[in-house]
Each structure stands twice: as structure tokens, then as C-alpha cells.
Amino acid sequence: MALFMSKSISGFSKLSKAKKIDWIVTTYFSNSEEARTIIEQYWNTDAKIQQLHDEFIENTITNYYLPLGVAPNFLINDKLYTIPMVIEESSVVAAASKAAKFWLDRGGFKTKVLSTTKIGQVHFIYHGDVHKLRAFFKHIKPQLLSDTASITKNMADRGGGILDIELRDKTKDKKGYYQLHVSFETLNAMGANFINSCLEQFAKTLKDGAKSFELFSDEEKKIDIVMSILSNYVPDCLVRAEVSCKVEDLTESDLISGEAFAYKFIQAVSIAEVEPYRAVTHNKGIMNGIDAVVLATGNDFRAVEAGVHAYAARHGRYRSLTHAKVEDGIFHFWIEIPLALGTVGGLTKLHPLVKLALELLHHPSAKELMQIVAVAGLAQNFAALRSLTTTGIQKGHMKMHLLNILNQCGANEMEKQTLTEYFKSHTVSHSAVSEALHHLRSGPGVSG
Ligand code: MEV
């Protein structure tokens, strides 16, 4: 019903920011002044910074803050990093820091970029003779390259650009469906604009060239371009990160031996390799680390998510992105993951916090960032599996969550201190916290 009661509006994007806010608060909120105050509270006091944020997207009314935390002590290929993480979920940064410290004392993380190729496609429909289409492709290929020379020049000067253009026959999947399947090297750029500009030029050259290709009949000359777009599936833009140590060095506690821990840990990973319900949660934990660094460094986390999950399902079943084994008394735990990232272009020069995050990471190249991000994912998964297979996840989780619950219940600083102490020896739940707060406020306090 609410949908029908709201008003539609035309020309909204042309209104000033103040007018947009007026319309929003008066149309949708019972207490419009309270809504306006919240919106305005989150404006940046520096008008320049606010304008920058206003212009990232359309119809900006305010800013939506997420915390930027840091996880220190990451030793990656013998170099120390403090990793910036943007995430709303409590425990993630603490877990990353703990895993980093654990592996710092055991040689750190070893990483390697396996490949950096990105893909773009021109999708088109052609119902004529396939042999003629192949002849046309051979004829037009040099022109596809020469027509994009002005777009590719700078990238090519730095060693990147178009690697190959293939004509792919997809008619088994869909009648008349063909592609130009193009591979690119975009160096330190994520490359979306570069790739899409090249593809749109290819589409134009292809369409125009077909009109005058003499082997084509009049019908065949009408190649129908459907769309030109990069692919976020990047199985050949791959990075590997690994940790290893002697099995007996794998535990810090007397509660479980290194052997028993390795056994349980490998069981947990292998369950995620065969059971999709578990694999999705297992990989979600990995993405807690990956997305947080991808966001902090101004990269496109939706692209990364889509590509990573497609990769996890590449053999026809959704599986774990990490793997573990013991070989000759050595425990190995590793991840191989596709990551198309950039450290130039996009937000990297625009967003002050992205610039800060990249400086914190020693101004990484895209390849270095791939390695750092993969490590954050592996560390996160290590921390999650370590908790899950030993103490269980809720102990640490709820401890971190306690503060959120206390904030939700409106606890003051004194109350937070008292109840944090109390819940060191009591199980945290929403109702337990609000009951304890109630007791504290109503006189007898909490004890035990
Ligand atoms: C929670 O955000 C992530 C975990 O569920 C991951 C996992 O189960 O491996 C703890």
C-alpha cells in the first residue's frame, strides 16, 4: 500500500540538493525535521570534500559511513603490511589481525600472481554462411586493431593493450550467436573504461566493415550487434596466496595438538569442497577479508564478487576457494582466486581515503594489490576455520557484537564498561544484554 501512497516525481535529478532533500523528507518521513537532521549530520564539514562525494554518483543527499579499520602485522613475501579494511561486520578486522600475527611468527604469507588477462566481448547475431564470416573476420582483424590504435596507444606504450581477438561461434548455445572474444592486459588499471571503449570501436568497425564485404549477401551484410562489454569473469587474472608451517607449530594452545588441529582444519576445508551449502558460507568468510580491502582501495567489489563466485563454480559445482593439505609433516593452506583490480584510475586519485589506503600499502601495483587482497581472504578463512573447529564462532563473535548491542540499547560509557566486564563470564545474547542493562539501571546491579 505504501508504494501507492508515495508520490512519483519527474525532473528529480534536475532539482538542487536542498530541493531533493525537501522532497524526500516531506514525502517519506513522518518526522521530516528529524530525517533532515540525520541527513545533514552526515555531511562533511569541508565543502570541497562534500562536493567530491556529491559528484561520485547522481542524486546524492548525504554520505553513508562505514568504518575503515586496519589489520597490522601481515608479512607478505617478507614485506610487512598494515592492511586497510572497510567493513561493517564486527570481528572481521580482529580476526584478520590475529591470523596475521599467527603467521608472522611462522614465515608469513607467500604469494604469486599467476596471470593478469582480462576479457571483453562483442556479442552479435549473424544468420549467414559461417565460412564467409570467418573470411570476413580475417579480413577485418587488422582494421579492428588499427581503428582502436588511438585508444590503446598509451596502454601499449606501457606494455599493455589488446592481446588477442578471436571470433567465437556460439551457435550451439543460441541460433546465430557469435562473439568477438577479446583478451586485454590493462597493467595497473582495472581497465573497465579502456576495455569497453575498445569493444565499442570493434563493434562499429565490424558493423561498418560488413556492409562493404563483397563475399556477403545483402542479408549477411546486416550483422546485428547486440552489445559490447567487458566480462567480470576473469579466470585468467589469477593470484595465489599460501601459508605453511610444520604441523607441530600449528597450535598455540595446550587444548589441541598440532596434528589434531591440522586434521580438523583439513576436514573443514574438504567439507567446503564437496558441500555447496557449506562452501557458500566458507567463501563468504573469505569475501569478508577480500571485499573489505577491495572497498578500502576504491575497487569495484561487485565485479570482484561476481567473478570470484563464478570461479568457485567453474567445474559445475560451487566449491571452496581455499585448499589445505599436510605433506611431509608440513601443513599447507592456500587460495587461488581471480581478482581484477586497479591501483590507478577510478576512485584511486579522487577519494582521499582511498589515496590514504593505497599509501598505507606502499602504493602497490595492481599485481601487488592482488596479492595483498588474496592474503586478506586467506587470513580471514584461516581465522574463521580456526574458531569454528576449536572454540566455535559465537564466543569471539558475540564478544565483539556486545558493543553493538549495548549501543543499540543506549548504554552510556559507565554501563558499557560494567557490562563488558560482566559478559566476560556470561553468554552474550540480545535479551541477556538488555536484561542485564535493565538490572543495572534499576538498582541491584549485575553480579556473578
Ligand atoms: C561470518 O561472517 C563468516 C563465517 O560464517 C565464515 C565461515 O563460516 O567460514 C564465520
Coordinates of C-alpha atoms and ligand atoms in Angstrom, one line a residue:
M1 CA 0.0 0.0 0.0
A2 CA 2.8 2.4 0.9
L3 CA 4.0 2.1 -2.7
F4 CA 0.8 3.5 -4.0
M5 CA 0.7 6.3 -1.3
S6 CA 4.1 7.6 -2.3
K7 CA 4.3 10.3 -5.0
S8 CA 6.2 9.9 -8.2
I9 CA 8.2 12.8 -9.4
S10 CA 9.6 13.9 -12.7
G11 CA 12.7 16.1 -13.1
F12 CA 14.1 15.0 -9.7
S13 CA 17.7 14.8 -10.9
K14 CA 17.5 18.5 -12.0
L15 CA 16.5 19.7 -8.6
S16 CA 19.1 21.3 -6.3
K17 CA 20.4 19.1 -3.5
A18 CA 18.4 21.2 -1.0
K19 CA 15.2 20.7 -3.0
K20 CA 15.8 17.0 -3.4
I21 CA 16.1 16.7 0.4
D22 CA 13.0 18.8 0.9
W23 CA 11.0 16.5 -1.4
I24 CA 12.4 13.3 0.3
V25 CA 11.8 14.4 3.9
T26 CA 8.4 15.7 3.3
T27 CA 7.2 12.8 1.1
Y28 CA 8.5 9.9 3.1
F29 CA 9.0 10.8 6.7
S30 CA 6.6 11.3 9.5
N31 CA 9.1 13.4 11.3
S32 CA 10.6 15.3 8.4
E33 CA 12.8 17.6 10.5
E34 CA 14.4 14.6 12.3
A35 CA 15.1 13.0 8.9
R36 CA 16.6 16.2 7.6
T37 CA 18.9 16.4 10.7
I38 CA 20.2 12.9 10.2
I39 CA 20.8 13.6 6.5
E40 CA 22.7 16.8 7.3
Q41 CA 24.6 15.3 10.3
Y42 CA 26.4 13.1 7.8
W43 CA 27.5 15.9 5.5
N44 CA 31.2 16.6 5.6
T45 CA 32.0 20.0 7.2
D46 CA 34.6 20.6 4.4
A47 CA 32.5 21.8 1.5
K48 CA 35.2 20.6 -1.0
I49 CA 35.1 17.0 0.3
Q50 CA 31.3 17.1 0.4
Q51 CA 31.2 18.3 -3.2
L52 CA 33.6 15.5 -4.2
H53 CA 31.3 12.9 -2.7
D54 CA 28.2 14.6 -4.1
E55 CA 29.7 14.1 -7.6
F56 CA 30.7 10.5 -7.3
I57 CA 27.1 9.5 -8.1
E58 CA 23.8 11.0 -9.0
N59 CA 21.1 12.4 -6.6
T60 CA 23.5 12.4 -3.6
I61 CA 21.7 13.6 -0.5
T62 CA 24.3 12.6 2.2
N63 CA 27.2 10.3 2.9
Y64 CA 26.9 6.7 4.2
Y65 CA 29.8 6.0 6.6
L66 CA 31.4 2.6 7.0
P67 CA 34.4 2.2 9.4
L68 CA 37.9 2.0 8.0
G69 CA 39.9 -0.3 10.3
V70 CA 43.4 -1.6 9.9
A71 CA 45.0 -5.1 10.4
P72 CA 48.7 -4.8 11.1
N73 CA 51.5 -7.5 11.0
F74 CA 50.8 -9.0 7.6
L75 CA 54.1 -10.4 6.4
I76 CA 53.7 -11.0 2.6
N77 CA 56.7 -12.2 0.7
D78 CA 58.9 -11.0 3.5
K79 CA 57.5 -7.4 3.4
L80 CA 55.4 -6.1 6.3
Y81 CA 52.0 -4.6 5.6
T82 CA 49.2 -3.0 7.6
I83 CA 46.1 -3.7 5.7
P84 CA 43.2 -1.2 5.5
M85 CA 39.7 -2.8 5.7
V86 CA 36.3 -1.2 5.2
I87 CA 33.6 -3.3 6.7
E88 CA 30.6 -3.1 9.0
E89 CA 30.8 -6.6 10.5
S90 CA 32.5 -6.8 13.9
S91 CA 35.2 -9.5 14.4
V92 CA 36.5 -9.3 10.8
V93 CA 39.4 -6.9 11.5
A94 CA 40.2 -8.6 14.8
A95 CA 40.2 -12.0 13.1
A96 CA 42.5 -10.7 10.3
S97 CA 44.9 -9.2 12.8
K98 CA 45.0 -12.4 14.8
A99 CA 45.7 -14.5 11.7
A100 CA 48.4 -12.1 10.5
K101 CA 50.1 -12.3 13.9
F102 CA 49.9 -16.1 14.0
W103 CA 51.5 -16.4 10.5
L104 CA 54.0 -13.6 11.2
D105 CA 55.7 -16.0 13.6
R106 CA 55.6 -18.8 11.0
G107 CA 57.2 -17.2 8.0
G108 CA 54.3 -15.1 6.8
F109 CA 52.3 -15.4 3.5
K110 CA 53.8 -16.4 0.2
T111 CA 52.0 -15.1 -2.9
K112 CA 52.3 -15.2 -6.7
V113 CA 50.3 -13.6 -9.5
L114 CA 49.6 -16.4 -11.9
S115 CA 48.1 -14.4 -14.8
T116 CA 46.6 -10.9 -15.5
T117 CA 44.5 -11.3 -18.6
K118 CA 41.1 -9.6 -18.7
I119 CA 38.3 -10.4 -21.2
G120 CA 35.8 -8.3 -23.2
Q121 CA 33.2 -9.4 -25.7
V122 CA 31.3 -8.0 -28.6
H123 CA 28.1 -10.1 -28.8
F124 CA 26.4 -10.2 -32.3
I125 CA 23.9 -12.1 -34.3
Y126 CA 24.6 -13.4 -37.9
H127 CA 22.5 -15.8 -39.7
G128 CA 24.6 -16.3 -42.8
D129 CA 27.3 -18.7 -44.0
V130 CA 29.9 -19.3 -41.2
H131 CA 32.8 -19.7 -43.7
K132 CA 32.1 -16.2 -45.1
L133 CA 32.0 -14.8 -41.6
R134 CA 35.4 -16.4 -40.9
A135 CA 36.8 -14.9 -44.1
F136 CA 35.4 -11.5 -43.1
F137 CA 36.9 -11.7 -39.6
K138 CA 40.3 -12.5 -41.1
H139 CA 39.9 -9.5 -43.4
I140 CA 38.7 -7.1 -40.7
K141 CA 41.0 -8.1 -37.9
P142 CA 43.9 -5.7 -38.8
Q143 CA 41.4 -2.9 -39.1
L144 CA 39.9 -3.8 -35.7
L145 CA 43.4 -3.2 -34.3
S146 CA 44.2 -0.1 -36.3
D147 CA 40.8 1.6 -35.6
T148 CA 41.5 1.3 -31.8
A149 CA 45.1 2.5 -32.1
S150 CA 44.3 5.9 -30.6
I151 CA 42.6 4.3 -27.6
T152 CA 45.3 1.7 -27.0
K153 CA 48.4 3.9 -27.6
N154 CA 49.1 4.9 -24.0
M155 CA 48.4 1.5 -22.6
A156 CA 50.5 -0.1 -25.4
D157 CA 53.4 2.3 -24.7
R158 CA 53.4 1.0 -21.1
G159 CA 53.4 -2.7 -22.2
G160 CA 49.7 -3.4 -22.1
G161 CA 46.8 -3.3 -24.5
I162 CA 44.9 -5.8 -26.7
L163 CA 46.4 -9.3 -26.5
D164 CA 44.2 -11.2 -29.0
I165 CA 40.8 -11.0 -30.8
E166 CA 39.1 -14.3 -31.5
L167 CA 35.9 -14.9 -33.5
R168 CA 33.8 -17.4 -31.4
D169 CA 31.0 -19.4 -32.8
K170 CA 28.3 -19.8 -30.1
T171 CA 25.6 -21.1 -32.4
K172 CA 25.4 -24.3 -30.5
D173 CA 24.2 -22.3 -27.5
K174 CA 22.0 -19.9 -29.3
K175 CA 21.0 -19.6 -33.0
G176 CA 23.0 -17.1 -34.9
Y177 CA 25.1 -16.1 -31.9
Y178 CA 28.8 -15.1 -32.4
Q179 CA 31.3 -13.1 -30.4
L180 CA 34.5 -11.2 -30.7
H181 CA 36.2 -12.6 -27.7
V182 CA 39.0 -10.2 -26.8
S183 CA 41.8 -10.5 -24.2
F184 CA 43.4 -7.5 -22.7
E185 CA 46.4 -6.6 -20.4
T186 CA 45.4 -3.4 -18.5
L187 CA 48.5 -3.2 -16.2
N188 CA 47.8 -1.1 -13.1
A189 CA 44.3 -0.1 -14.2
M190 CA 41.2 -2.2 -13.5
G191 CA 40.6 -1.3 -17.2
A192 CA 36.8 -1.3 -17.5
N193 CA 36.7 2.0 -19.4
F194 CA 39.6 1.1 -21.6
I195 CA 38.2 -2.3 -22.4
N196 CA 34.7 -1.0 -23.1
S197 CA 35.9 1.8 -25.3
C198 CA 37.9 -0.7 -27.4
L199 CA 34.9 -3.1 -27.7
E200 CA 32.6 -0.3 -28.8
Q201 CA 35.0 0.6 -31.5
F202 CA 35.3 -3.0 -32.6
A203 CA 31.5 -3.2 -32.8
K204 CA 31.4 -0.2 -35.0
T205 CA 34.3 -1.4 -37.3
L206 CA 32.7 -4.8 -37.5
K207 CA 29.3 -3.5 -38.4
D208 CA 30.5 -0.9 -40.9
G209 CA 33.1 -3.3 -42.5
A210 CA 30.4 -6.0 -43.1
K211 CA 28.4 -3.5 -45.2
S212 CA 31.1 -3.5 -47.8
F213 CA 32.4 -7.0 -47.6
E214 CA 32.0 -8.3 -51.1
L215 CA 31.5 -12.0 -50.2
F216 CA 28.5 -11.3 -48.1
S217 CA 25.0 -11.3 -49.5
D218 CA 22.8 -8.3 -48.7
E219 CA 21.3 -10.2 -45.7
E220 CA 24.7 -11.2 -44.5
K221 CA 25.9 -7.6 -44.6
K222 CA 23.5 -6.8 -41.8
I223 CA 25.5 -8.1 -38.8
D224 CA 23.4 -7.3 -35.7
I225 CA 25.5 -6.1 -32.8
V226 CA 23.7 -6.9 -29.5
M227 CA 26.2 -5.4 -27.0
S228 CA 29.8 -4.8 -26.3
I229 CA 31.0 -5.1 -22.7
L230 CA 33.9 -6.4 -20.6
S231 CA 33.4 -9.7 -18.6
N232 CA 33.8 -9.7 -14.9
Y233 CA 34.6 -13.4 -15.2
V234 CA 38.4 -13.3 -15.1
P235 CA 39.7 -16.9 -14.6
D236 CA 43.0 -15.8 -16.2
C237 CA 43.6 -12.9 -13.9
L238 CA 44.6 -15.2 -11.1
V239 CA 46.6 -14.9 -7.8
R240 CA 47.7 -17.5 -5.4
A241 CA 48.5 -17.0 -1.7
E242 CA 49.8 -19.6 0.7
V243 CA 50.8 -20.2 4.3
S244 CA 52.7 -23.3 5.5
C245 CA 54.4 -24.5 8.7
K246 CA 55.4 -27.7 10.5
V247 CA 52.3 -29.4 11.8
E248 CA 53.5 -29.3 15.3
D249 CA 53.9 -25.5 15.1
L250 CA 50.2 -25.1 14.2
T251 CA 48.8 -24.7 17.6
E252 CA 49.4 -22.1 20.3
S253 CA 47.3 -23.8 23.0
D254 CA 47.6 -26.9 25.1
L255 CA 44.0 -27.7 24.4
I256 CA 44.6 -29.2 21.0
S257 CA 47.8 -30.7 19.4
G258 CA 49.1 -29.5 16.0
E259 CA 48.2 -32.9 14.5
A260 CA 44.6 -32.8 15.8
F261 CA 44.2 -29.2 14.7
A262 CA 45.5 -29.9 11.2
Y263 CA 43.2 -32.9 10.9
K264 CA 40.1 -30.9 11.9
F265 CA 41.1 -27.9 9.7
I266 CA 41.6 -30.1 6.6
Q267 CA 38.3 -31.8 7.3
A268 CA 36.6 -28.4 7.4
V269 CA 38.1 -27.3 4.1
S270 CA 37.3 -30.6 2.4
I271 CA 33.6 -30.3 3.5
A272 CA 33.5 -26.9 1.8
E273 CA 35.0 -28.6 -1.3
V274 CA 32.1 -31.1 -1.6
E275 CA 29.1 -29.4 0.0
P276 CA 27.8 -26.2 -1.6
Y277 CA 25.8 -25.1 1.5
R278 CA 29.0 -25.0 3.5
A279 CA 31.1 -23.8 0.5
V280 CA 29.0 -20.6 0.2
T281 CA 29.5 -19.7 3.9
H282 CA 33.1 -20.7 3.8
N283 CA 33.7 -18.4 0.8
K284 CA 31.5 -15.7 2.3
G285 CA 34.1 -15.6 5.2
I286 CA 36.9 -15.3 2.6
M287 CA 35.0 -12.4 1.0
N288 CA 34.8 -10.7 4.4
G289 CA 38.5 -10.1 4.0
I290 CA 38.6 -9.6 0.3
D291 CA 35.7 -7.1 0.0
A292 CA 37.0 -5.1 2.9
V293 CA 40.3 -4.4 1.2
V294 CA 38.7 -4.0 -2.2
L295 CA 36.4 -1.4 -0.8
A296 CA 39.2 0.4 1.1
T297 CA 41.3 0.6 -2.0
G298 CA 38.4 2.0 -4.1
N299 CA 37.9 -1.1 -6.3
D300 CA 34.7 -2.5 -7.6
F301 CA 33.6 -5.1 -5.0
R302 CA 30.6 -6.2 -7.1
A303 CA 32.8 -7.1 -10.0
V304 CA 35.2 -9.0 -7.7
E305 CA 32.3 -10.8 -6.0
A306 CA 30.7 -11.8 -9.3
G307 CA 34.0 -13.1 -10.8
V308 CA 35.0 -14.9 -7.6
H309 CA 31.8 -16.8 -7.2
A310 CA 31.7 -17.8 -10.9
Y311 CA 35.2 -19.1 -10.5
A312 CA 34.2 -21.1 -7.4
A313 CA 31.6 -22.8 -9.6
R314 CA 33.8 -23.3 -12.7
H315 CA 33.7 -27.1 -12.5
G316 CA 29.9 -27.2 -12.4
R317 CA 29.5 -27.2 -8.7
Y318 CA 30.1 -24.4 -6.2
R319 CA 33.3 -25.2 -4.2
S320 CA 35.7 -23.8 -1.6
L321 CA 38.2 -21.2 -2.9
T322 CA 40.8 -22.4 -0.4
H323 CA 42.5 -25.7 0.0
A324 CA 44.6 -27.4 2.7
K325 CA 46.8 -30.5 3.0
V326 CA 49.6 -32.0 5.1
E327 CA 52.6 -33.2 3.1
D328 CA 55.8 -34.5 4.7
G329 CA 54.9 -33.1 8.1
I330 CA 54.2 -29.6 6.7
F331 CA 50.7 -28.0 6.8
H332 CA 49.8 -26.1 3.7
F333 CA 46.8 -23.8 3.3
W334 CA 46.3 -21.8 0.1
I335 CA 43.9 -19.9 -2.1
E336 CA 43.7 -19.3 -5.8
I337 CA 41.4 -16.6 -6.8
P338 CA 40.6 -14.3 -9.7
L339 CA 40.9 -10.6 -8.9
A340 CA 40.7 -7.8 -11.5
L341 CA 41.9 -4.8 -9.5
G342 CA 43.3 -1.4 -10.2
T343 CA 45.6 1.0 -8.4
V344 CA 45.3 3.8 -10.9
G345 CA 42.2 5.5 -12.4
G346 CA 38.7 5.2 -10.9
L347 CA 38.5 6.4 -7.3
T348 CA 42.2 6.0 -6.7
K349 CA 43.1 9.6 -7.2
L350 CA 39.8 11.0 -6.2
H351 CA 38.8 9.6 -2.8
P352 CA 41.0 10.9 -0.1
L353 CA 40.6 7.7 2.0
V354 CA 41.4 5.5 -1.0
K355 CA 44.6 7.6 -1.6
L356 CA 45.4 7.1 2.1
A357 CA 44.7 3.4 2.0
L358 CA 47.0 3.0 -1.1
E359 CA 49.8 4.9 0.6
L360 CA 49.4 2.8 3.7
L361 CA 50.0 -0.2 1.4
H362 CA 53.2 1.4 0.0
H363 CA 51.5 2.4 -3.3
P364 CA 51.1 -1.1 -4.7
S365 CA 50.9 -2.0 -8.3
A366 CA 47.7 -3.8 -9.4
K367 CA 49.7 -7.1 -9.1
E368 CA 50.8 -6.3 -5.6
L369 CA 47.3 -5.4 -4.6
M370 CA 46.0 -8.7 -6.0
Q371 CA 48.4 -10.5 -3.7
I372 CA 47.5 -8.4 -0.6
V373 CA 43.8 -8.9 -1.2
A374 CA 44.2 -12.6 -1.7
V375 CA 46.1 -12.8 1.6
A376 CA 43.3 -10.9 3.4
G377 CA 40.9 -13.6 2.1
L378 CA 43.1 -16.4 3.1
A379 CA 43.8 -15.0 6.6
Q380 CA 40.1 -14.4 7.1
N381 CA 39.3 -18.0 6.2
F382 CA 42.1 -19.3 8.5
A383 CA 40.7 -17.3 11.4
A384 CA 37.1 -18.5 10.8
L385 CA 38.1 -22.2 10.4
R386 CA 40.3 -22.0 13.4
S387 CA 37.4 -20.7 15.6
L388 CA 34.8 -23.0 14.0
T389 CA 36.9 -26.1 14.5
T390 CA 38.0 -25.3 18.1
T391 CA 36.1 -22.9 20.3
G392 CA 33.1 -22.3 17.9
I393 CA 32.4 -19.0 16.3
Q394 CA 30.0 -17.4 18.7
K395 CA 32.4 -16.9 21.6
G396 CA 34.5 -14.3 19.8
H397 CA 31.7 -13.1 17.6
M398 CA 29.3 -12.2 20.4
K399 CA 32.1 -10.6 22.5
M400 CA 32.6 -8.2 19.6
H401 CA 28.9 -7.9 19.0
L402 CA 28.3 -7.0 22.6
L403 CA 29.3 -3.4 22.0
N404 CA 26.8 -3.1 19.1
I405 CA 24.0 -4.4 21.3
L406 CA 25.0 -2.1 24.1
N407 CA 24.9 0.8 21.7
Q408 CA 21.6 -0.3 20.3
C409 CA 20.2 -0.4 23.9
G410 CA 21.5 3.2 24.5
A411 CA 24.0 2.2 27.2
N412 CA 26.3 5.0 28.5
E413 CA 30.1 4.7 28.9
M414 CA 29.9 3.5 32.6
E415 CA 27.2 0.9 31.7
K416 CA 29.3 -0.3 28.8
Q417 CA 32.3 -0.8 31.0
T418 CA 30.4 -2.6 33.7
L419 CA 28.6 -4.9 31.3
T420 CA 31.7 -5.7 29.2
E421 CA 33.2 -6.9 32.4
Y422 CA 30.1 -8.9 33.4
F423 CA 29.8 -10.6 29.9
K424 CA 33.4 -11.8 30.1
S425 CA 31.9 -14.7 32.1
H426 CA 28.4 -14.8 30.7
T427 CA 26.8 -15.7 27.4
V428 CA 26.0 -12.8 25.2
S429 CA 22.6 -12.6 23.6
H430 CA 20.4 -9.6 22.8
S431 CA 17.9 -10.5 25.6
A432 CA 20.7 -11.2 28.2
V433 CA 22.3 -7.8 27.5
S434 CA 19.1 -5.8 27.7
E435 CA 18.1 -7.7 30.9
A436 CA 21.5 -7.0 32.5
L437 CA 21.2 -3.4 31.5
H438 CA 17.8 -3.2 33.0
H439 CA 19.1 -4.7 36.3
L440 CA 22.0 -2.3 36.3
R441 CA 19.7 0.6 35.9
S442 CA 17.0 -0.5 38.3
G443 CA 19.3 -0.7 41.3
P444 CA 20.6 -4.1 42.2
G445 CA 23.2 -4.1 39.5
V446 CA 24.7 -7.2 38.0
S447 CA 26.9 -9.7 39.7
G448 CA 28.5 -13.1 39.2
Ligands
MEV1 C1 30.8 -14.8 9.1 O1 30.7 -13.5 8.5 C2 31.7 -15.7 8.3 C3 31.8 -17.1 8.7 O2 30.5 -17.7 8.7 C4 32.7 -17.8 7.8 C5 32.7 -19.3 7.9 O3 31.7 -19.9 8.4 O4 33.7 -19.9 7.5 C6 32.3 -17.2 10.2

